[in-house]
JSON list of C-alpha atoms in Angstrom, two decimals:
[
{"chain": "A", "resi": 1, "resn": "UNK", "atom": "CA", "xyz": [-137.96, -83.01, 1.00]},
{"chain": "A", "resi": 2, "resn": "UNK", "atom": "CA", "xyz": [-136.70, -82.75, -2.84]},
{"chain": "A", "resi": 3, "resn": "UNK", "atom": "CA", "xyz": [-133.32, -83.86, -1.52]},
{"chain": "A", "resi": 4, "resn": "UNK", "atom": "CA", "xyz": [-134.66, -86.83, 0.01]},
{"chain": "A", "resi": 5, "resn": "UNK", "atom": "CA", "xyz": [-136.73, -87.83, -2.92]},
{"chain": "A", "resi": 6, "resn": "UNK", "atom": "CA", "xyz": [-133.83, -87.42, -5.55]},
{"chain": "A", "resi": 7, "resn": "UNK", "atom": "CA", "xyz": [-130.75, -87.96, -3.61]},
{"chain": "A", "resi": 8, "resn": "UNK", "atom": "CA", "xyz": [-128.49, -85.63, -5.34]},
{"chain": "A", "resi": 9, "resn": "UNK", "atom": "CA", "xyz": [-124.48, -85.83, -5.53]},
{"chain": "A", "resi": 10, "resn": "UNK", "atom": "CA", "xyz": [-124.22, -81.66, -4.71]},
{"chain": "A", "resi": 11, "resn": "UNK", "atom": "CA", "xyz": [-126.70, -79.06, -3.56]},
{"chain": "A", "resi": 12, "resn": "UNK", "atom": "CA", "xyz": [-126.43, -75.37, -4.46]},
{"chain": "A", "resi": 13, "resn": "UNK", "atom": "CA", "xyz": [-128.17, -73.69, -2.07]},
{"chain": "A", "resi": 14, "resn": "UNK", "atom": "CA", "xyz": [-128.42, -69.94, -1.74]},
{"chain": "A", "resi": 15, "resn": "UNK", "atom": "CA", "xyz": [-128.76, -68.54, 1.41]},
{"chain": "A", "resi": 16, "resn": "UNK", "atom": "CA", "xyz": [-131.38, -66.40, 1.17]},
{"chain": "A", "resi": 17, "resn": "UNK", "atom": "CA", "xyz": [-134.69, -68.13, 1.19]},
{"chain": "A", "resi": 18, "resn": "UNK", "atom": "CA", "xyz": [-138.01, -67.55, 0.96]},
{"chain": "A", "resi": 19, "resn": "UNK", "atom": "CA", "xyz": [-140.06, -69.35, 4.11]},
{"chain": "A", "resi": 20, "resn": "UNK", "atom": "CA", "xyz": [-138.93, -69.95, 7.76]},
{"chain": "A", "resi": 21, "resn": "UNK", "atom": "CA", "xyz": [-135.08, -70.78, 7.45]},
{"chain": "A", "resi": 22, "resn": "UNK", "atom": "CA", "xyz": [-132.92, -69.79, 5.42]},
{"chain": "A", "resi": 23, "resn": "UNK", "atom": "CA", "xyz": [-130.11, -71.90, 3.45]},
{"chain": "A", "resi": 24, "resn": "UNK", "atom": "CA", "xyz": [-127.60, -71.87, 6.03]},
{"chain": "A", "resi": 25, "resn": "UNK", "atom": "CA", "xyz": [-130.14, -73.69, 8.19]},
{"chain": "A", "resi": 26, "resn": "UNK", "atom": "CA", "xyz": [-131.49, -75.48, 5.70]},
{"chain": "A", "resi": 27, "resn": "UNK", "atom": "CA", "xyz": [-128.34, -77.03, 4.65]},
{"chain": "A", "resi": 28, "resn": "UNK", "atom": "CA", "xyz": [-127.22, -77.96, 7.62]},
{"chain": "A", "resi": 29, "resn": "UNK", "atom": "CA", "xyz": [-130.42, -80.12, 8.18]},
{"chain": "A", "resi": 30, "resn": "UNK", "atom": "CA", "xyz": [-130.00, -81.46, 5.13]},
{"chain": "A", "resi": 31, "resn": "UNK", "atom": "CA", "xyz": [-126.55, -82.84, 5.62]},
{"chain": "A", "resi": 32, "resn": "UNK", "atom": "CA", "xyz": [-127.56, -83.81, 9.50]},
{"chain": "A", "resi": 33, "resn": "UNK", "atom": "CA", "xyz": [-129.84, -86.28, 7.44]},
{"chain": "A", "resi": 34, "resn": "UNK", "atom": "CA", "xyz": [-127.70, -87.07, 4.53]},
{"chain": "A", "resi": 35, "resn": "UNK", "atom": "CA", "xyz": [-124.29, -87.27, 2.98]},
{"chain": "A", "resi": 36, "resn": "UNK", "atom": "CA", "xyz": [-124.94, -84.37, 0.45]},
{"chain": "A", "resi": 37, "resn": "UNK", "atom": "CA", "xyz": [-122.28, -81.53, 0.12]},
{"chain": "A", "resi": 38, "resn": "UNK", "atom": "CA", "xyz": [-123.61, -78.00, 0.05]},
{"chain": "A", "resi": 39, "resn": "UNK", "atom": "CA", "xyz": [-121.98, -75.61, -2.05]},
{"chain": "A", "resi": 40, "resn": "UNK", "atom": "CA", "xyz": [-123.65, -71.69, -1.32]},
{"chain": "A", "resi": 41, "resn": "UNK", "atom": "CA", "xyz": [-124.40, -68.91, -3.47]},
{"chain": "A", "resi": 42, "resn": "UNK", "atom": "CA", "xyz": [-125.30, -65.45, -2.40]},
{"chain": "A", "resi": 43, "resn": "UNK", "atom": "CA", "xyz": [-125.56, -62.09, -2.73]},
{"chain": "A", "resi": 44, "resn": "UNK", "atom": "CA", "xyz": [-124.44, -61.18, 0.64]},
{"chain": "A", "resi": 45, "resn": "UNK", "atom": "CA", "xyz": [-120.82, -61.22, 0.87]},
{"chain": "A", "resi": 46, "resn": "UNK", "atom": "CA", "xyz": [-120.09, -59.82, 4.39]},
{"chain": "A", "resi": 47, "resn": "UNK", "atom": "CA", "xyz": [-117.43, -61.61, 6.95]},
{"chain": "A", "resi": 48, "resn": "UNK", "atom": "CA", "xyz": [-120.03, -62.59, 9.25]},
{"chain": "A", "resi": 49, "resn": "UNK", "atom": "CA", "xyz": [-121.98, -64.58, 6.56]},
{"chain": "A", "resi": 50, "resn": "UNK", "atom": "CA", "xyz": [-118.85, -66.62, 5.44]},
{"chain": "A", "resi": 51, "resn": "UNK", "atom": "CA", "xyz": [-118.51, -67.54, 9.36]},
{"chain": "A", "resi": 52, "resn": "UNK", "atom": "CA", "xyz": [-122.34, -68.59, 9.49]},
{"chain": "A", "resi": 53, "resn": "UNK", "atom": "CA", "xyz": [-121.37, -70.76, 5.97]},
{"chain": "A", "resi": 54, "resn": "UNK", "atom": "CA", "xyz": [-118.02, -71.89, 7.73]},
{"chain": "A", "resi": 55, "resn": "UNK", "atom": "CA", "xyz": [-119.87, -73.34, 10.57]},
{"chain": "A", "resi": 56, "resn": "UNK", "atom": "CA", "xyz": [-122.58, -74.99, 8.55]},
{"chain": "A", "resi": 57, "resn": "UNK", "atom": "CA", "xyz": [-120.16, -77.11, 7.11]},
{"chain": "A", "resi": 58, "resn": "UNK", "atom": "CA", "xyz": [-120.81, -76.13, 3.41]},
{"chain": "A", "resi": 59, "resn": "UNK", "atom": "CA", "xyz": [-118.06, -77.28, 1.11]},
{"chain": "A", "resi": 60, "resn": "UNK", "atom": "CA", "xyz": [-117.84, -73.79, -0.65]},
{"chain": "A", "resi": 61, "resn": "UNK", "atom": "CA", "xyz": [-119.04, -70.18, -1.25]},
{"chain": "A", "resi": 62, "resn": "UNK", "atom": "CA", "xyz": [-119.52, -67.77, -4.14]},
{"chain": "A", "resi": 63, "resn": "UNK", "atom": "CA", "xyz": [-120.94, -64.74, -4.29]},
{"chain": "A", "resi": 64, "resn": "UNK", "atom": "CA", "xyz": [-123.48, -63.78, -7.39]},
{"chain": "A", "resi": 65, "resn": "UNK", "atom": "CA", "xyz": [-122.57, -63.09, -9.44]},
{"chain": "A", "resi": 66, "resn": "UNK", "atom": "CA", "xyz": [-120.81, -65.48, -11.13]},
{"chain": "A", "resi": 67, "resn": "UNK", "atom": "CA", "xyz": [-118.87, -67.20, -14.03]},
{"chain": "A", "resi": 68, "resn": "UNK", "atom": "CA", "xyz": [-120.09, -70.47, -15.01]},
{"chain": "A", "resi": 69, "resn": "UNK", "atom": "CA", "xyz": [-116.04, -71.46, -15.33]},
{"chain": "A", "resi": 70, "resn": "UNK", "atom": "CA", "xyz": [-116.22, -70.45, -11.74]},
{"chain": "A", "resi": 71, "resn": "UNK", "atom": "CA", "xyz": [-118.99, -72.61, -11.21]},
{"chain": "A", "resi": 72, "resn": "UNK", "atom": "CA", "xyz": [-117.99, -75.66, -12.76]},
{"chain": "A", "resi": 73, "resn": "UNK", "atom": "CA", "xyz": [-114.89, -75.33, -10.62]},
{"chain": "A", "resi": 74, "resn": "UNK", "atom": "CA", "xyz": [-116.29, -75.35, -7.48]},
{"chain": "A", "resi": 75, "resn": "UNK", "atom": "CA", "xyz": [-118.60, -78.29, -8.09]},
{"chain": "A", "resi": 76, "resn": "UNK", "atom": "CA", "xyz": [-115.72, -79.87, -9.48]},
{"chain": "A", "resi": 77, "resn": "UNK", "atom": "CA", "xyz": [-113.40, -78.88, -5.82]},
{"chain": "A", "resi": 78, "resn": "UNK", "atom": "CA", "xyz": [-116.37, -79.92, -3.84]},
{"chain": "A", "resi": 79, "resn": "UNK", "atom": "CA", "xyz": [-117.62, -83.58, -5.52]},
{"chain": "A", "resi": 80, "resn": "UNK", "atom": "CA", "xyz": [-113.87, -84.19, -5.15]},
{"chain": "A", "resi": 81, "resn": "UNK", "atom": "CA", "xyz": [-113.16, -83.18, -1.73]},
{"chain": "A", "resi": 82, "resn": "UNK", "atom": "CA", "xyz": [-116.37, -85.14, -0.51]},
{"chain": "A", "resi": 83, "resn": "UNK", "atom": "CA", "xyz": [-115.41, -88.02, -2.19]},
{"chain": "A", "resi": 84, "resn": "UNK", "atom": "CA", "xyz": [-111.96, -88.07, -0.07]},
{"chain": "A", "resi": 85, "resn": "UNK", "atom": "CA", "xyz": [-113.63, -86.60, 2.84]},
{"chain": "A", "resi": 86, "resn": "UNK", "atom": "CA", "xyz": [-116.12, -90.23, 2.63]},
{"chain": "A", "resi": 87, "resn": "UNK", "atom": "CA", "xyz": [-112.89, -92.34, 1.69]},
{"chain": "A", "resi": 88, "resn": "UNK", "atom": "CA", "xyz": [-110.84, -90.96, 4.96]},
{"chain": "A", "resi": 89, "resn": "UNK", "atom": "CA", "xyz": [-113.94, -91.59, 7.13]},
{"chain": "A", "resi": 90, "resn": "UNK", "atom": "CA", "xyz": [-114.41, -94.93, 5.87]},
{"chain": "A", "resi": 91, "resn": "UNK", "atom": "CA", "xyz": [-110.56, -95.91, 6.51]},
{"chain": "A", "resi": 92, "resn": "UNK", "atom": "CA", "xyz": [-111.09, -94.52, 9.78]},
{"chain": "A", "resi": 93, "resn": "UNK", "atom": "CA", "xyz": [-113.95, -96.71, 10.72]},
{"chain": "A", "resi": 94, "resn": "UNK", "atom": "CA", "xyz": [-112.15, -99.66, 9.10]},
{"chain": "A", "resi": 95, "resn": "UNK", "atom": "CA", "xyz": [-109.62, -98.99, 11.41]},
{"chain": "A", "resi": 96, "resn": "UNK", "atom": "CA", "xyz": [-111.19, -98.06, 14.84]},
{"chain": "A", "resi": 97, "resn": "UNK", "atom": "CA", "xyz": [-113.03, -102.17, 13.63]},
{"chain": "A", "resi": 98, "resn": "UNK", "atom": "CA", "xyz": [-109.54, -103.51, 13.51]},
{"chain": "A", "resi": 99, "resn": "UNK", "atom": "CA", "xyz": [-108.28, -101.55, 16.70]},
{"chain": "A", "resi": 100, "resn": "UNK", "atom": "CA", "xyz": [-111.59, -102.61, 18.62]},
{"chain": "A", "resi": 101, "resn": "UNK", "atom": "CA", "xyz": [-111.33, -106.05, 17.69]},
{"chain": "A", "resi": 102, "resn": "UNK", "atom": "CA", "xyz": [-107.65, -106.99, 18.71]},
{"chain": "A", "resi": 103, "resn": "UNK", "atom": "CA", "xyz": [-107.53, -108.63, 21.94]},
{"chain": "A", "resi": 104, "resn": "UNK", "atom": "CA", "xyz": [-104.53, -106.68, 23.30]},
{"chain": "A", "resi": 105, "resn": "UNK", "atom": "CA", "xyz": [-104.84, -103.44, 24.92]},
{"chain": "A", "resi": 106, "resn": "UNK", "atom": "CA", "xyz": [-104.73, -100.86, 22.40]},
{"chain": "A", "resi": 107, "resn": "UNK", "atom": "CA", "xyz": [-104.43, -96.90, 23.93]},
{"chain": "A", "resi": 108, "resn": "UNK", "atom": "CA", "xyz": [-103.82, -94.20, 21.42]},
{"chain": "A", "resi": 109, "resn": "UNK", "atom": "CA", "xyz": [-102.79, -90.69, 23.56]},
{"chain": "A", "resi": 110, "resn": "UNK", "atom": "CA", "xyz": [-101.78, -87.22, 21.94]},
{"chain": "A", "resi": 111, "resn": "UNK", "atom": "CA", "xyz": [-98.29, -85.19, 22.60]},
{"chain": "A", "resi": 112, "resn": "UNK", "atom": "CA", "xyz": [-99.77, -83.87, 25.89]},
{"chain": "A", "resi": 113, "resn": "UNK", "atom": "CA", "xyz": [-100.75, -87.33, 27.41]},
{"chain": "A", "resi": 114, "resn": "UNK", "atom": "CA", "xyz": [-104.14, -87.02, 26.65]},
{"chain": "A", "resi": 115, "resn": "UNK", "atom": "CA", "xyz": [-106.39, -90.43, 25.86]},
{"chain": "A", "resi": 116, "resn": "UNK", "atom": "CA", "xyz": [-107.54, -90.26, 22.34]},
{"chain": "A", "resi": 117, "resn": "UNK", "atom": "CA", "xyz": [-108.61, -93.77, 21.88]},
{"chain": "A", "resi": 118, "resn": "UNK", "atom": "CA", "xyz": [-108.50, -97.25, 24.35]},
{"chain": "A", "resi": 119, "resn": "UNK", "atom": "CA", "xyz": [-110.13, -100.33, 22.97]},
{"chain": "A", "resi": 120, "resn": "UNK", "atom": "CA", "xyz": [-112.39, -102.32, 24.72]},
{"chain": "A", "resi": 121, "resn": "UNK", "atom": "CA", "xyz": [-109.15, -105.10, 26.37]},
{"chain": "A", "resi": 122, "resn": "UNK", "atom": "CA", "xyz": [-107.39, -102.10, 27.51]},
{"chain": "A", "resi": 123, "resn": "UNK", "atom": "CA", "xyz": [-110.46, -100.48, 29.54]},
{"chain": "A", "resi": 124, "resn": "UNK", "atom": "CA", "xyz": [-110.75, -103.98, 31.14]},
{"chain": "A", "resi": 125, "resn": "UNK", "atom": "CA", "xyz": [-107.49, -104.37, 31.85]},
{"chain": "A", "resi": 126, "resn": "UNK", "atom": "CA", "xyz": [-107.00, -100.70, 33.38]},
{"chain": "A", "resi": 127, "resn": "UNK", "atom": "CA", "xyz": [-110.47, -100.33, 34.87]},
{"chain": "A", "resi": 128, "resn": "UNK", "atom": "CA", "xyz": [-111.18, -97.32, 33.07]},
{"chain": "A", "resi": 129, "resn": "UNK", "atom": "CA", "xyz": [-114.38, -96.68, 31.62]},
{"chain": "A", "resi": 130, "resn": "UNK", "atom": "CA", "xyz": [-113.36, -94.54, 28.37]},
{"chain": "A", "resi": 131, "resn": "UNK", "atom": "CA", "xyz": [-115.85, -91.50, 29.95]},
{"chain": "A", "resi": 132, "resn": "UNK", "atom": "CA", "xyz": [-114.27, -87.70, 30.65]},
{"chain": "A", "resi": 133, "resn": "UNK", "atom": "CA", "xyz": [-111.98, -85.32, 28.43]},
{"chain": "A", "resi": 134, "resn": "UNK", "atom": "CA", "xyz": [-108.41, -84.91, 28.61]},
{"chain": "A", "resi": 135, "resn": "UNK", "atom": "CA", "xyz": [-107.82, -87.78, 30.41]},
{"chain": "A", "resi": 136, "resn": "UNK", "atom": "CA", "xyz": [-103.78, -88.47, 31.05]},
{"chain": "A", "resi": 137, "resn": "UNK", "atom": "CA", "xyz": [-102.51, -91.42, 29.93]},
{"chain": "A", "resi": 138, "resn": "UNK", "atom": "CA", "xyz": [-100.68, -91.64, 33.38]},
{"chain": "A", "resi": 139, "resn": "UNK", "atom": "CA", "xyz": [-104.12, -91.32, 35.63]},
{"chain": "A", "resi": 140, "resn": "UNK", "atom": "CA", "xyz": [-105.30, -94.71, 33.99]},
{"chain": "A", "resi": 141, "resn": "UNK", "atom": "CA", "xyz": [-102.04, -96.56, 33.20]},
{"chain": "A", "resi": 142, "resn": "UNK", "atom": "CA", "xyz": [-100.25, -97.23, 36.42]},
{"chain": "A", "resi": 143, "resn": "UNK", "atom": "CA", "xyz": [-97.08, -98.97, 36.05]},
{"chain": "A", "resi": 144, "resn": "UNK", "atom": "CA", "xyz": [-94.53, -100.60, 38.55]},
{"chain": "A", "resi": 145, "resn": "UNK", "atom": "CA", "xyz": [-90.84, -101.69, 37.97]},
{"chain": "A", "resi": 146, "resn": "UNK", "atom": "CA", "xyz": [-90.59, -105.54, 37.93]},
{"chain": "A", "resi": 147, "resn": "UNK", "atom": "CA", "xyz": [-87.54, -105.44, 40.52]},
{"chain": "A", "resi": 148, "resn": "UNK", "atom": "CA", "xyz": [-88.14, -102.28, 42.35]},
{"chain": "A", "resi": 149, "resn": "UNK", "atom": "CA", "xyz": [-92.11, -102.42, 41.95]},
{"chain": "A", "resi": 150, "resn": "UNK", "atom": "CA", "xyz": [-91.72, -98.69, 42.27]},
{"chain": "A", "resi": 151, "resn": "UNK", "atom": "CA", "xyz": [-94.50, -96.47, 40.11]},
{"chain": "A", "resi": 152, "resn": "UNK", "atom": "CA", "xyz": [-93.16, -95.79, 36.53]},
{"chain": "A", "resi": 153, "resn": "UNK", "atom": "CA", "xyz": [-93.86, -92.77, 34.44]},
{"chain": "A", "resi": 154, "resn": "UNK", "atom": "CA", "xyz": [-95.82, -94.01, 31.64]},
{"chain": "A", "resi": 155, "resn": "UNK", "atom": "CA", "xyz": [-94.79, -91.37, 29.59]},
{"chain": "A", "resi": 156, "resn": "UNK", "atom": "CA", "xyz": [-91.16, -91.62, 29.83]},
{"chain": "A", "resi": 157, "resn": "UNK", "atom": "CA", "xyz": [-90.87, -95.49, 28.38]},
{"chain": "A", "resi": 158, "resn": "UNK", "atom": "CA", "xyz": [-88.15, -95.70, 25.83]},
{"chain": "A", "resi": 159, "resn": "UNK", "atom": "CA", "xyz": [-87.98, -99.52, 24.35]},
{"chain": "A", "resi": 160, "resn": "UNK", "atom": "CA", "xyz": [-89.43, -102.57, 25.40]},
{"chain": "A", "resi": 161, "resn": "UNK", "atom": "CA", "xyz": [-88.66, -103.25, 29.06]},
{"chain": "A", "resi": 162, "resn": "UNK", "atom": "CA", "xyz": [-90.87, -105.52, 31.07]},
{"chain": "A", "resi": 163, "resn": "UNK", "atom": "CA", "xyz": [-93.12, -103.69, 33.88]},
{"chain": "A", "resi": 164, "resn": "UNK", "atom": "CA", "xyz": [-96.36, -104.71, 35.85]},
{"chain": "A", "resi": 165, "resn": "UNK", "atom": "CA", "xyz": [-99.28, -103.42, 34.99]},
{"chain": "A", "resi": 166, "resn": "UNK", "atom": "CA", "xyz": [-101.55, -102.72, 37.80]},
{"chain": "A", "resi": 167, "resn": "UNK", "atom": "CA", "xyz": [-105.12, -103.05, 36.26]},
{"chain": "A", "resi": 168, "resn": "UNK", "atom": "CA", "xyz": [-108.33, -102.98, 37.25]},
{"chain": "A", "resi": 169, "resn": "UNK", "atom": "CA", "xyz": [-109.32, -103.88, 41.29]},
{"chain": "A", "resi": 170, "resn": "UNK", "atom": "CA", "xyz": [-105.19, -104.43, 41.50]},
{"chain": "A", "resi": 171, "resn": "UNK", "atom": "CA", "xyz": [-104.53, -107.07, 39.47]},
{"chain": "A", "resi": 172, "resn": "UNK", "atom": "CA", "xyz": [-101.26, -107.86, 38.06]},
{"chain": "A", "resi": 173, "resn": "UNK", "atom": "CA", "xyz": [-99.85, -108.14, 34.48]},
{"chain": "A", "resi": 174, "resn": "UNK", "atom": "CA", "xyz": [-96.44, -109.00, 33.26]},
{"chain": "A", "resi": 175, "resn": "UNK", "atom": "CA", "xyz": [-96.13, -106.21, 30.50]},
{"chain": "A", "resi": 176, "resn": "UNK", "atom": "CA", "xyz": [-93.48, -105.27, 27.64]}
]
């Protein structure tokens, strides 16, 4: 409750704690509700604990005791890493708005062929409803020569050649 009543810029939260959670669980609620980074302190020092801390997301972890140099540089590490953690997520949402909002098809894939992102003209023009995981590029993009209007690996375009797209309930498009 403190956090939400104060709204602070860094918590240091040990991770033991007296009542029904402890800090590991506590922090992670915390910043579930809020954009607070957690920096831990504790006694307990064992591998398992820093994999607990890992997956809680806290920004950092020292073990008591410690130097108040030590300290300072960790808060210092950690107000700056949020900081460019919020800046990169902002640019990012800034540019899924930008990517959304452009009325050509837009499909983002990874090395493998796998769908990443497809903005809303490009699911109406393929059909494809942006649901599943590791979806290939090549199962929802089918493409036809213009003379031959044999199927075209999507993946092995080099340059701008013009091909048919064969969208949603087989429609047509003149692609480049």
């Amino acid at each position: 409750r403190s956090a939400l009543i104060y709204n602070p810029d860094i918590i240091l939260m040990d991770i033991q704690l007296d009542g029904e959670m402890n800090g590991l669980e506590t922090a992670t609620k915390i910043t579930n509700i809020m954009n607070i980074p957690v920096i831990y302190l504790t006694a307990l020092s064992d591998k398992e604990m820093l994999e607990q801390a890992k997956l809680s997301e806290g920004y950092s972890f020292l073990v008591k005791p410690f130097e108040e140099a030590e300290l300072y540089f960790n808060i210092e590490m950690t107000l700056y890493k949020h900081k460019m953690k919020n800046r990169l997520e902002n640019k990012r949402k800034w540019l899924n708005t930008i990517l959304q909002s452009i009325e050509d098809g837009v499909i983002a894939t990874n090395k493998d062929g796998n769908i990443k992102f497809m903005n809303e003209s490009a699911m109406i023009l393929t059909g494809y409803n942006g649901r599943g995981t590791n979806v290939k590029l090549k199962d929802v993009v089918n493409l036809l020569d213009c003379e031959t209007r044999e199927k075209v690996d999507v993946m092995s375009l080099k340059g701008k050649e013009e091909k048919i797209l064969l969208g949603a309930n087989n429609k047509e498009y003149i692609t480049i």
